[in-house]
PDB file of C-alpha atoms and ligand atoms in Angstrom:
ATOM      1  CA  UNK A  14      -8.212   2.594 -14.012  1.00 95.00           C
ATOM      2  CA  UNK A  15      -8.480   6.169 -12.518  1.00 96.00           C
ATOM      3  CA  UNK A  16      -5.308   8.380 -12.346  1.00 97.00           C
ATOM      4  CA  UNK A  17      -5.412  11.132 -10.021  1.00 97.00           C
ATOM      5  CA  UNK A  18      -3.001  13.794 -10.805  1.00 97.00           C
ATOM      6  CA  UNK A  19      -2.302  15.944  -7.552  1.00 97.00           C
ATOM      7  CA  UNK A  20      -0.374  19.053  -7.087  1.00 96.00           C
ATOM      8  CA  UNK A  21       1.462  18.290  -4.065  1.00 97.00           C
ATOM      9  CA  UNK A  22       1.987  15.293  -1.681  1.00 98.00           C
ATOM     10  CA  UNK A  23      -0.001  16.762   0.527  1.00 98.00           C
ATOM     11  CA  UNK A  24      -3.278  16.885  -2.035  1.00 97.00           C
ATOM     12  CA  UNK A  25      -2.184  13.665  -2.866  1.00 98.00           C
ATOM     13  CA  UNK A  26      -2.115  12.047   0.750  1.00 98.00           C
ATOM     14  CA  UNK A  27      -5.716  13.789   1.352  1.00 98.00           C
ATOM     15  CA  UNK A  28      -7.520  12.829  -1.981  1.00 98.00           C
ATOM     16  CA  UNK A  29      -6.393   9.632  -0.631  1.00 98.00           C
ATOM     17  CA  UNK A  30      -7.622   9.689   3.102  1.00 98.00           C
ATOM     18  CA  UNK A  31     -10.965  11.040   1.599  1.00 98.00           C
ATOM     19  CA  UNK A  32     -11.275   7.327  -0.299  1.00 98.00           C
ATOM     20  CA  UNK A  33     -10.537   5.626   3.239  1.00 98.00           C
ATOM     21  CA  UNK A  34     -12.994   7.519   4.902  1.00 98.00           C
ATOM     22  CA  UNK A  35     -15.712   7.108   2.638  1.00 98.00           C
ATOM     23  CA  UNK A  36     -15.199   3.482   2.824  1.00 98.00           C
ATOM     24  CA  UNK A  37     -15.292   3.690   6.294  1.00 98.00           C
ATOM     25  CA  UNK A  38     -18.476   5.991   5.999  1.00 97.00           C
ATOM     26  CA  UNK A  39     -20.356   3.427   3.798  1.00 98.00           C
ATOM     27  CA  UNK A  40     -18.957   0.598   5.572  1.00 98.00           C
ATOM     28  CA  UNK A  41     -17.630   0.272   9.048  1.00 98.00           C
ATOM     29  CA  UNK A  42     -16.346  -2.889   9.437  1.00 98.00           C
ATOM     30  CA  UNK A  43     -14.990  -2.250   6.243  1.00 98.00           C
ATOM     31  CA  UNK A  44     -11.540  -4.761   5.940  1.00 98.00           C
ATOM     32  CA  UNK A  45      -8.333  -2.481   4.937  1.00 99.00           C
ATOM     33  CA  UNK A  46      -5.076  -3.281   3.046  1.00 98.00           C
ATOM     34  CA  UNK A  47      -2.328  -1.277   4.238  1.00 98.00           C
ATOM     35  CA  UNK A  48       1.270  -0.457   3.019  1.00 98.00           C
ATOM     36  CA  UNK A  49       4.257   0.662   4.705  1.00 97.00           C
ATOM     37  CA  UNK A  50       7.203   2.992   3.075  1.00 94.00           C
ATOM     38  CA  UNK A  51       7.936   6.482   2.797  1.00 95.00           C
ATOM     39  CA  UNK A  52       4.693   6.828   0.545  1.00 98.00           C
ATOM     40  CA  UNK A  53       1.718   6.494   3.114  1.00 98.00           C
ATOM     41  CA  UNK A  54       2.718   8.666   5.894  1.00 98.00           C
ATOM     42  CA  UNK A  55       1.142  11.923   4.445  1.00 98.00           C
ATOM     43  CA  UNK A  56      -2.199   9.840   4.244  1.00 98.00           C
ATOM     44  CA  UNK A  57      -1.721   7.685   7.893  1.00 98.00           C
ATOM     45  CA  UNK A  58      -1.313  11.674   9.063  1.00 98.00           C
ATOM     46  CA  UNK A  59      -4.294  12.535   7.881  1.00 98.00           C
ATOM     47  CA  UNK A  60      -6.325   9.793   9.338  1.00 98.00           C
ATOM     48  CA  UNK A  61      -5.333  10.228  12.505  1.00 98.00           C
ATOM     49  CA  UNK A  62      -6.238  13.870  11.792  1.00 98.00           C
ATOM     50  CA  UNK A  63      -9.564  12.920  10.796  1.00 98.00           C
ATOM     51  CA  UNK A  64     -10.223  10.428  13.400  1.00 98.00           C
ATOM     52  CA  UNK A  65      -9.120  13.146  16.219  1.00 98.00           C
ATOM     53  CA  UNK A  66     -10.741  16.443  14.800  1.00 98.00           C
ATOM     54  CA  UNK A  67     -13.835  14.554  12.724  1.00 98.00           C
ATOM     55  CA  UNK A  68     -14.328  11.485  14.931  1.00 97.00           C
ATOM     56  CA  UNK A  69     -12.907   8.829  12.206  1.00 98.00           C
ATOM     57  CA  UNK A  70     -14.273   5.494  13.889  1.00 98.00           C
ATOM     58  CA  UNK A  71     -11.875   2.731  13.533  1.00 98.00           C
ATOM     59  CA  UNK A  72     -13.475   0.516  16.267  1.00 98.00           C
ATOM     60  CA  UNK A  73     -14.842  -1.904  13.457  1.00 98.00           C
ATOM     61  CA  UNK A  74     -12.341  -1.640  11.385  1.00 98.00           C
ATOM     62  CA  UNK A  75      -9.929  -4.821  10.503  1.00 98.00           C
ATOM     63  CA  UNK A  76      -6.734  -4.323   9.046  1.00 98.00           C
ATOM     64  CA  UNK A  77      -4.304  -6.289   6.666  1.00 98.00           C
ATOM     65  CA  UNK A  78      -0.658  -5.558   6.089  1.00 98.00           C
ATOM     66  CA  UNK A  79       0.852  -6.191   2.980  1.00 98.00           C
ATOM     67  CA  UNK A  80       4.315  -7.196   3.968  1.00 98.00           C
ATOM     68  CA  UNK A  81       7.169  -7.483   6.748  1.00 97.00           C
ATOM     69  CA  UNK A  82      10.851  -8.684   6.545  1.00 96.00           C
ATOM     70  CA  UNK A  83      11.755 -12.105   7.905  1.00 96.00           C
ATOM     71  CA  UNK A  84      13.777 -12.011  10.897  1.00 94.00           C
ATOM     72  CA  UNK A  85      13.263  -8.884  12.699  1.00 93.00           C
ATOM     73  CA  UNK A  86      11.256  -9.186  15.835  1.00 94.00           C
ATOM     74  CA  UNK A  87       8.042  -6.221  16.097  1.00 94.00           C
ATOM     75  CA  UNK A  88       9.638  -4.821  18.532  1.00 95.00           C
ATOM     76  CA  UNK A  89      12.709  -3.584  15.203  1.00 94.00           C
ATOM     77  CA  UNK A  90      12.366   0.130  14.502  1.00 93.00           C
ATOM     78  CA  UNK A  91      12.913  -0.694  11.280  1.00 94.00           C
ATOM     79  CA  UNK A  92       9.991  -3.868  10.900  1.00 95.00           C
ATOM     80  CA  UNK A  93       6.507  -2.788   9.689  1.00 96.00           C
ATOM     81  CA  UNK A  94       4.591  -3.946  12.979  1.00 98.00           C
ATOM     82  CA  UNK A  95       6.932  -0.970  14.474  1.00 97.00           C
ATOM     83  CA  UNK A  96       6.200   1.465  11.229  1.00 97.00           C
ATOM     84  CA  UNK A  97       2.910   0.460  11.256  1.00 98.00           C
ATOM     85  CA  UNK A  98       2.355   0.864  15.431  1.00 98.00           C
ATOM     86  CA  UNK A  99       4.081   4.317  15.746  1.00 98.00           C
ATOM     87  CA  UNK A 100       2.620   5.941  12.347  1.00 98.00           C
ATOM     88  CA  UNK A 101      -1.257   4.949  12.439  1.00 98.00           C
ATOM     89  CA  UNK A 102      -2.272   2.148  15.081  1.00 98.00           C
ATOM     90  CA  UNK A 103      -1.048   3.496  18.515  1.00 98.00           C
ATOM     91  CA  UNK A 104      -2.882   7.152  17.288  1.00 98.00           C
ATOM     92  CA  UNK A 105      -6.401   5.683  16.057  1.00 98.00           C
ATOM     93  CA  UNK A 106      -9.221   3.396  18.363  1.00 98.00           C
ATOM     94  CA  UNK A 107      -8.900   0.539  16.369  1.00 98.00           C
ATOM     95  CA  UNK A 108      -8.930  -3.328  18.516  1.00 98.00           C
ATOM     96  CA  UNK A 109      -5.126  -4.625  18.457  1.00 98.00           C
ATOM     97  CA  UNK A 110      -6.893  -7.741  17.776  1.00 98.00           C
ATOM     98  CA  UNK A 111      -8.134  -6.496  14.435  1.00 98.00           C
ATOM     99  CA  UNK A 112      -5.027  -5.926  13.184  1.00 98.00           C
ATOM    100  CA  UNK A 113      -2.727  -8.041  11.066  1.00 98.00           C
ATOM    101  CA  UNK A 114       0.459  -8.303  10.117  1.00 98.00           C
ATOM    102  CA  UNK A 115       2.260 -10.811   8.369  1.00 97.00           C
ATOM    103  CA  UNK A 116       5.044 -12.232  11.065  1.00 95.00           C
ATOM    104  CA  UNK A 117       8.746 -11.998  10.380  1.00 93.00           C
ATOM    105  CA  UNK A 118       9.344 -14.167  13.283  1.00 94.00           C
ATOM    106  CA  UNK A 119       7.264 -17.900  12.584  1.00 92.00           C
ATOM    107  CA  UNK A 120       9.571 -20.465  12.875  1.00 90.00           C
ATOM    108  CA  UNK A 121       6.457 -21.962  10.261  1.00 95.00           C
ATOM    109  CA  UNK A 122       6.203 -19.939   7.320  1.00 94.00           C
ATOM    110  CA  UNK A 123       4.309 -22.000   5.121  1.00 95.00           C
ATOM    111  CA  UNK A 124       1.790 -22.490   8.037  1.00 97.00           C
ATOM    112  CA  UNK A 125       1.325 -19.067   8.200  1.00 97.00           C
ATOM    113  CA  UNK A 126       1.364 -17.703   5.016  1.00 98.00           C
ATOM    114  CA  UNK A 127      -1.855 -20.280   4.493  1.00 98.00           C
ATOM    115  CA  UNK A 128      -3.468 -18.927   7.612  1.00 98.00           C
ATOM    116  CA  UNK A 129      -2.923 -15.200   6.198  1.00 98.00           C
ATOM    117  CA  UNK A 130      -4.568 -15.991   3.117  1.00 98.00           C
ATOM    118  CA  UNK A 131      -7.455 -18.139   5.251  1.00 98.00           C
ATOM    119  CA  UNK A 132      -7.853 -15.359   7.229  1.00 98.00           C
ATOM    120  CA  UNK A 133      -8.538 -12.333   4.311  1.00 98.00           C
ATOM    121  CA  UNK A 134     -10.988 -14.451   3.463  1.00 98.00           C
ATOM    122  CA  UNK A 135     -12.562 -15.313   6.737  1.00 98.00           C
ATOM    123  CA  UNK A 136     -12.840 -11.325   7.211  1.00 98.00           C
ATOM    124  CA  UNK A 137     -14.693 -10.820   3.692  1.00 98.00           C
ATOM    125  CA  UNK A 138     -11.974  -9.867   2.014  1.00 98.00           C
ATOM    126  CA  UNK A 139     -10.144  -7.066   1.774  1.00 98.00           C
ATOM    127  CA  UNK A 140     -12.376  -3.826   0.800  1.00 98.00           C
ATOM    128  CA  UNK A 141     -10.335  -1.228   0.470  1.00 98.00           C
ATOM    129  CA  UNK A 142      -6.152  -2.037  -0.744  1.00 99.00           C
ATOM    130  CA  UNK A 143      -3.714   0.767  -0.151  1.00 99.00           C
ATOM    131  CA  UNK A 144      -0.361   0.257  -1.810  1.00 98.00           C
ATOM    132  CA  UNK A 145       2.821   2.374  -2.926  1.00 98.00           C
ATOM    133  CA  UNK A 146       5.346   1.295  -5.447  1.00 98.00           C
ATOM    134  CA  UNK A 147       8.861   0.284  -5.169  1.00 94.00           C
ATOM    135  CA  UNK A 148      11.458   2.051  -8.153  1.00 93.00           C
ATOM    136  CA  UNK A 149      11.674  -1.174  -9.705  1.00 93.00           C
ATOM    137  CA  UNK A 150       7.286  -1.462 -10.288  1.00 96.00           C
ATOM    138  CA  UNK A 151       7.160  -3.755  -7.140  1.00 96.00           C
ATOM    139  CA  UNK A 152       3.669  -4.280  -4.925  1.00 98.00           C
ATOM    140  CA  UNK A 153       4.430  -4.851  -1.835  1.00 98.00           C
ATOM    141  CA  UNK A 154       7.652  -6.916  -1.696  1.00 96.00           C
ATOM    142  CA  UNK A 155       6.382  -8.478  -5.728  1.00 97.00           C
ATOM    143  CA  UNK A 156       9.947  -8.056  -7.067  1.00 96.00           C
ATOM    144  CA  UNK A 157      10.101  -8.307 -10.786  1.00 96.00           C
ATOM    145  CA  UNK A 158       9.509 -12.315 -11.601  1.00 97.00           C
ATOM    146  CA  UNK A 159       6.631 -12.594  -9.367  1.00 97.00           C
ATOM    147  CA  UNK A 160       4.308 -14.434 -10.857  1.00 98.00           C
ATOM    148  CA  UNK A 161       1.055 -12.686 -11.449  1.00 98.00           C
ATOM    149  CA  UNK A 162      -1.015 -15.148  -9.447  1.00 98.00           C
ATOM    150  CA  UNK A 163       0.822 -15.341  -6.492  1.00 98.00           C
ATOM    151  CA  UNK A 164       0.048 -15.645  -2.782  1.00 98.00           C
ATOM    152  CA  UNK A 165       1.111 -14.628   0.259  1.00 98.00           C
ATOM    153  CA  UNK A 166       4.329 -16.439   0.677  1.00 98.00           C
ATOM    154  CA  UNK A 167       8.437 -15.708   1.530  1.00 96.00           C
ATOM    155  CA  UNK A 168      10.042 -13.726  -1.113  1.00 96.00           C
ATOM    156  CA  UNK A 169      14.048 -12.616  -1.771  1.00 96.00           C
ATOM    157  CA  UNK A 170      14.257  -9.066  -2.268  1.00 94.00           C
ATOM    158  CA  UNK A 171      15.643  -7.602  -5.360  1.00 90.00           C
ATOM    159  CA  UNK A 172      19.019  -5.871  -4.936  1.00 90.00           C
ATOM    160  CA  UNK A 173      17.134  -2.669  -6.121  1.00 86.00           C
ATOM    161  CA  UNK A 174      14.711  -2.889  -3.193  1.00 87.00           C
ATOM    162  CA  UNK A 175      17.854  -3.597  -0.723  1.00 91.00           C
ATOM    163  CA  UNK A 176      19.726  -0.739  -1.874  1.00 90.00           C
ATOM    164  CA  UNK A 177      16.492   1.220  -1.651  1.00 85.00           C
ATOM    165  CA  UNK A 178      16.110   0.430   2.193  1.00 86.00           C
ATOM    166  CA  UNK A 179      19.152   0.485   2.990  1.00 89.00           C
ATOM    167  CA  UNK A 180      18.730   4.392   3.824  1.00 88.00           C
ATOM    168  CA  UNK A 181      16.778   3.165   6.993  1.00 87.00           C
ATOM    169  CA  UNK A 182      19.123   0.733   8.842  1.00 89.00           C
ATOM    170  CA  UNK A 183      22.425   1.604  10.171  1.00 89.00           C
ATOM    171  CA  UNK A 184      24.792  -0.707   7.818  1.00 88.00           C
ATOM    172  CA  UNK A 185      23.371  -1.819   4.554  1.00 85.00           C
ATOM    173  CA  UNK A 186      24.144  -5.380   5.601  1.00 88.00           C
ATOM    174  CA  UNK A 187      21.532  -5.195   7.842  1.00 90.00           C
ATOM    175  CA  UNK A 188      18.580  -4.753   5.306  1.00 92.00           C
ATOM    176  CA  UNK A 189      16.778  -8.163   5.219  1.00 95.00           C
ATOM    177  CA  UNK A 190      17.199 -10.631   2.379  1.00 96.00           C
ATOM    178  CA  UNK A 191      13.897 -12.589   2.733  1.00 96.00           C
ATOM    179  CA  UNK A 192      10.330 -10.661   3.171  1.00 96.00           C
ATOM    180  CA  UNK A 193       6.400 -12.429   3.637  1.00 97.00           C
ATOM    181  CA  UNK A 194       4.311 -10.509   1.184  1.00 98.00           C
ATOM    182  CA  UNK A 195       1.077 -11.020   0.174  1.00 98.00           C
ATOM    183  CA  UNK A 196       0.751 -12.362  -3.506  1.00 98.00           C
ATOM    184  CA  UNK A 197      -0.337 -10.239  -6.786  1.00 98.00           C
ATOM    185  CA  UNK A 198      -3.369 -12.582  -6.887  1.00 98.00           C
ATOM    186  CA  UNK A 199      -4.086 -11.802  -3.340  1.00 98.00           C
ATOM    187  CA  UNK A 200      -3.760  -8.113  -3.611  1.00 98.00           C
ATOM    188  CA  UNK A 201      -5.976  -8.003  -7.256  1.00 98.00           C
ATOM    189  CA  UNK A 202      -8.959  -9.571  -4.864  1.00 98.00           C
ATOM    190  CA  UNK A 203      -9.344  -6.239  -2.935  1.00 98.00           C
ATOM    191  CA  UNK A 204     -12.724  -4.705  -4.080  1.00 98.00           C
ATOM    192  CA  UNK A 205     -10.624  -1.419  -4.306  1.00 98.00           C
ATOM    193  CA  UNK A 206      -7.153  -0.650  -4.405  1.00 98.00           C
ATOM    194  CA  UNK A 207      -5.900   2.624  -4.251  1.00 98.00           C
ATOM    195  CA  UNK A 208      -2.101   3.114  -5.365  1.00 98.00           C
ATOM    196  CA  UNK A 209      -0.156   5.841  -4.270  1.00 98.00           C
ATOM    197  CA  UNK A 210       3.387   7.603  -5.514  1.00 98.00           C
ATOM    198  CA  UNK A 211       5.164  10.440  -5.734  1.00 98.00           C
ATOM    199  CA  UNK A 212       8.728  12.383  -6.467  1.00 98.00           C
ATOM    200  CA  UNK A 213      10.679  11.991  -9.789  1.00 98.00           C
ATOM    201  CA  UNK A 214      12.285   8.344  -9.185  1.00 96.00           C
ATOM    202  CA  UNK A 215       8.570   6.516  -9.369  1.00 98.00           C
ATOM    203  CA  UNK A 216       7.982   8.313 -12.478  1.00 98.00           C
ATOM    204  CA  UNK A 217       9.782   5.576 -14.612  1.00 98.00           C
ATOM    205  CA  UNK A 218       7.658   2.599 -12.506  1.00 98.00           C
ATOM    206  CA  UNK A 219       4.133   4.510 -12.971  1.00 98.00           C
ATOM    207  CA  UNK A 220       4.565   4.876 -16.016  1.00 98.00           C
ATOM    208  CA  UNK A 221       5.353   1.307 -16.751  1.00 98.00           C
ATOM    209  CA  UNK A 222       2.546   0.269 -14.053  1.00 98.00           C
ATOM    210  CA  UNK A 223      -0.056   2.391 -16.001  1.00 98.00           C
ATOM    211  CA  UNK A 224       0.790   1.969 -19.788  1.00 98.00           C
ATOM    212  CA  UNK A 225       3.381  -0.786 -20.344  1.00 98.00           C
ATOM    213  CA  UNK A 226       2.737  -4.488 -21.235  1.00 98.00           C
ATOM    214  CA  UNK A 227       0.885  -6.677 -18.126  1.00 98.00           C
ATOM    215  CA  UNK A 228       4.131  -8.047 -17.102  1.00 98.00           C
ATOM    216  CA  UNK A 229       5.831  -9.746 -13.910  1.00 98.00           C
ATOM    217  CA  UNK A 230       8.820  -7.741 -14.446  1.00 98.00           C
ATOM    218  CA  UNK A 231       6.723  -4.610 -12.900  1.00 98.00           C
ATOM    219  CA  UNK A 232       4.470  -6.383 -10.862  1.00 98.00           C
ATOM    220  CA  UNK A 233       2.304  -2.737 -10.339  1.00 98.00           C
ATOM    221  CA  UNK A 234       0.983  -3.261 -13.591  1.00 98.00           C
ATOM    222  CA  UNK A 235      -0.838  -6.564 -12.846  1.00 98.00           C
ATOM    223  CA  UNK A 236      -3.347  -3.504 -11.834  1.00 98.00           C
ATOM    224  CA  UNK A 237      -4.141  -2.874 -15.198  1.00 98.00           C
ATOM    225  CA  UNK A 238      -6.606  -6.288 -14.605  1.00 98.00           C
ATOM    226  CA  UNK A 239      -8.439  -4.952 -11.895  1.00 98.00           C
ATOM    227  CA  UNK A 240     -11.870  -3.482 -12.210  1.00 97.00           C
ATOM    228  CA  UNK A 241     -11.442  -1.051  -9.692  1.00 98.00           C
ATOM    229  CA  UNK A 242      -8.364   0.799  -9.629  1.00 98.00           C
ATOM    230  CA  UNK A 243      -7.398   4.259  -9.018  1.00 98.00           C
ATOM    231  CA  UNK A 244      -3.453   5.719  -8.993  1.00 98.00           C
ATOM    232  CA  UNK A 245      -2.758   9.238  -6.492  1.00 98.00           C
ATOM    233  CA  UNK A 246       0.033  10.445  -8.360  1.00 98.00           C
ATOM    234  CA  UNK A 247       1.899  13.920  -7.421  1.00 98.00           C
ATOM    235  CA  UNK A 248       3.259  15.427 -11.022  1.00 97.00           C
ATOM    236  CA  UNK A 249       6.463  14.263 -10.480  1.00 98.00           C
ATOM    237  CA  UNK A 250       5.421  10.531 -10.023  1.00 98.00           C
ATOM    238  CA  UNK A 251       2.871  11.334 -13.501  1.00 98.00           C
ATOM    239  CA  UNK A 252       6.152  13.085 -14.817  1.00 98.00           C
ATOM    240  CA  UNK A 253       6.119  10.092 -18.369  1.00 98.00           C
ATOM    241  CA  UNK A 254       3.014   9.206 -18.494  1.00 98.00           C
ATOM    242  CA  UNK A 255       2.413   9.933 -22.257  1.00 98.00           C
ATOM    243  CA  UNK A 256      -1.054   9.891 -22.233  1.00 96.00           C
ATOM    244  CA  UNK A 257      -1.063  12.618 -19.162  1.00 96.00           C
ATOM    245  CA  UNK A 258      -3.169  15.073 -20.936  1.00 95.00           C
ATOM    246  CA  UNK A 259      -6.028  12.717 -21.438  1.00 96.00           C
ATOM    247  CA  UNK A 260      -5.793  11.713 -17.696  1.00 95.00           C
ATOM    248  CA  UNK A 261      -6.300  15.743 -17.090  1.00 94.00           C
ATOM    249  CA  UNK A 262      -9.034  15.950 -19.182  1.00 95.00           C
ATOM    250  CA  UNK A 263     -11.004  13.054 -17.870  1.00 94.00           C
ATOM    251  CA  UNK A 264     -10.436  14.433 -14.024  1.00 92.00           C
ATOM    252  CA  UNK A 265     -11.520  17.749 -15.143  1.00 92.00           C
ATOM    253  CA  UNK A 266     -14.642  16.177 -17.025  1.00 91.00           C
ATOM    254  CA  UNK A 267     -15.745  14.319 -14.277  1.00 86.00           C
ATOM    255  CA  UNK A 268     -19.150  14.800 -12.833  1.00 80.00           C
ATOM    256  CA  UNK A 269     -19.062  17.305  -9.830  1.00 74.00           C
ATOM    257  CA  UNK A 270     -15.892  18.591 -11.019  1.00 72.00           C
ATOM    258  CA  UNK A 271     -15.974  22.294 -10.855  1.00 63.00           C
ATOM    259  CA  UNK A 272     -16.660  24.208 -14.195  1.00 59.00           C
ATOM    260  CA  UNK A 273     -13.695  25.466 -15.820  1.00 51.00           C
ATOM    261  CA  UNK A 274     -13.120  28.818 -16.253  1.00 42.00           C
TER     262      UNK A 274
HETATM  263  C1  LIG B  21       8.799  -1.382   0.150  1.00 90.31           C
HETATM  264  C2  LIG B  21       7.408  -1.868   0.534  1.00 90.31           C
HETATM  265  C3  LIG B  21       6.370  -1.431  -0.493  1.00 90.31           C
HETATM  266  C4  LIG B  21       6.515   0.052  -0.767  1.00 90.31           C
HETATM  267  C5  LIG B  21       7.895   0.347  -1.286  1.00 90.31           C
HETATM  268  C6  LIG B  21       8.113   1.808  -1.615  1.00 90.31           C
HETATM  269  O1  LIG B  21       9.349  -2.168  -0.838  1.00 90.31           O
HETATM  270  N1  LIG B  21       7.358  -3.273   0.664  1.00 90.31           N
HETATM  271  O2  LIG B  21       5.076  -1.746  -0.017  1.00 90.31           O
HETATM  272  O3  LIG B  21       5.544   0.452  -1.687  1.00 90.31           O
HETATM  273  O4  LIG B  21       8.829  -0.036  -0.276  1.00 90.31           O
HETATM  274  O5  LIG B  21       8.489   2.521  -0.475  1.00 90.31           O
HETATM  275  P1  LIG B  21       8.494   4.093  -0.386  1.00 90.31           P
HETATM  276  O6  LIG B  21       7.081   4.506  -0.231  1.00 90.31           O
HETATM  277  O7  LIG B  21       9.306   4.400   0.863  1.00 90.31           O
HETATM  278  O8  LIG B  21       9.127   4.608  -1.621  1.00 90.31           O
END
């Protein structure tokens, strides 16, 4: 695991962008996991930056979201087809066709869950995995109990992640109960996953992610198996990490790091 230790969300968000864009330099077609939440915005931003000033191509590019509540149509401000349509998609030139996101409104969700997980795989799997974390160490909608191997399937949200959302709908009764989400086990078989967090109230579900026990009751930390790993953290988010000084000195010993002074 790499942890990135940034001084602002802004740094953070851009360090982050520059991973996506050198997958997409090395790789066109490349296959990308993406998150919704608060977290991503700074990096979606800069994307659409990059793809308008630097001539970002997404025209090859197929997409994957990670999650969306059951029960509101895409058309909801508050479902992740609309999040994900008004923050990246309707701004970049990638084919709607290319993009996926898990429906809230099957009247089949078994059938489709299997198809979402056919059709990852039918694309080469996913390349590049972006993710945030929710207070309580979730991926995606993981709540704490997932199992580790999971798939994508329906999932009850934790009262924690309810009370969490509830800041973007109107009454708190209207939060969703019931979200699809892609499994742990289908998010550890990205080739890379980037994880992303900042502010003072991830610090306690970093922390756990990055140097507690491998544990289903913080579902984040399931990372800790993957080969190729690396956390964007603003200082806040890295606030208890104990072994924070170590993480320093391996950034600043990295090769084509600049010479300290
Ligand atoms: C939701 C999403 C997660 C996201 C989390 C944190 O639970 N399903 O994918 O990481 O919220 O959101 P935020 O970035 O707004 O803190």
């Amino acid at each position: 695991m790499e942890i990135v230790i940034c001084d602002s969300y802004e740094q953070m968000s851009k360090a982050a962008a520059a991973v996506v864009a050198q997958t997409l330099n090395r790789k066109p077609d490349a296959v990308l996991g993406l998150a919704t939440g608060s977290t991503p915005l700074g990096l979606y931003r800069e994307l659409i930056r990059m793809h308008r000033e630097e001539g970002l191509d997404f025209s090859y590019v197929t997409t994957f979201n990670l999650d969306e509540y059951v029960g509101l149509p895409s058309d909801h401000p508050q479902s992740y087809h609309y999040f994900m349509r008004e923050n990246l998609f309707k701004h970049i030139n990638i084919p709607p066709q290319n993009i996926h996101i898990p429906a809230g409104t099957t009247d089949n969700y078994r059938a489709f869950c299997d198809w979402y997980e056919r059709r990852i795989k039918e694309c080469g799997k996913i390349d590049l995995q972006v993710l945030g974390i929710g207070a309580d160490g979730h991926i995606a909608f993981n709540e704490p109990g997932s199992s580790l191997g999971s798939r994508t399937r329906i999932k009850t949200l934790a009262k924690q992640t309810i009370e969490d959302n509830a800041r973007f709908f109107e009454r708190p009764e209207d939060v969703p109960v019931y979200a699809i989400t892609m499994g742990v086990g289908t998010i550890l078989e990205a080739r890379r996953i980037i994880l992303l967090a900042n502010g003072e109230n991830k610090a306690e579900a970093v922390a756990a992610a990055i140097e507690g026990p491998v544990t289903s009751m913080c579902t984040a930390s399931a990372l800790q198996l993957h080969q190729d790993v690396t956390f964007f953290l603003d200082r806040a988010a890295a606030s208890r990490l104990k072994m924070i000084e170590y993480y320093e000195w391996i950034q600043a010993k990295r090769p084509g790091a600049p010479p300290s002074a």
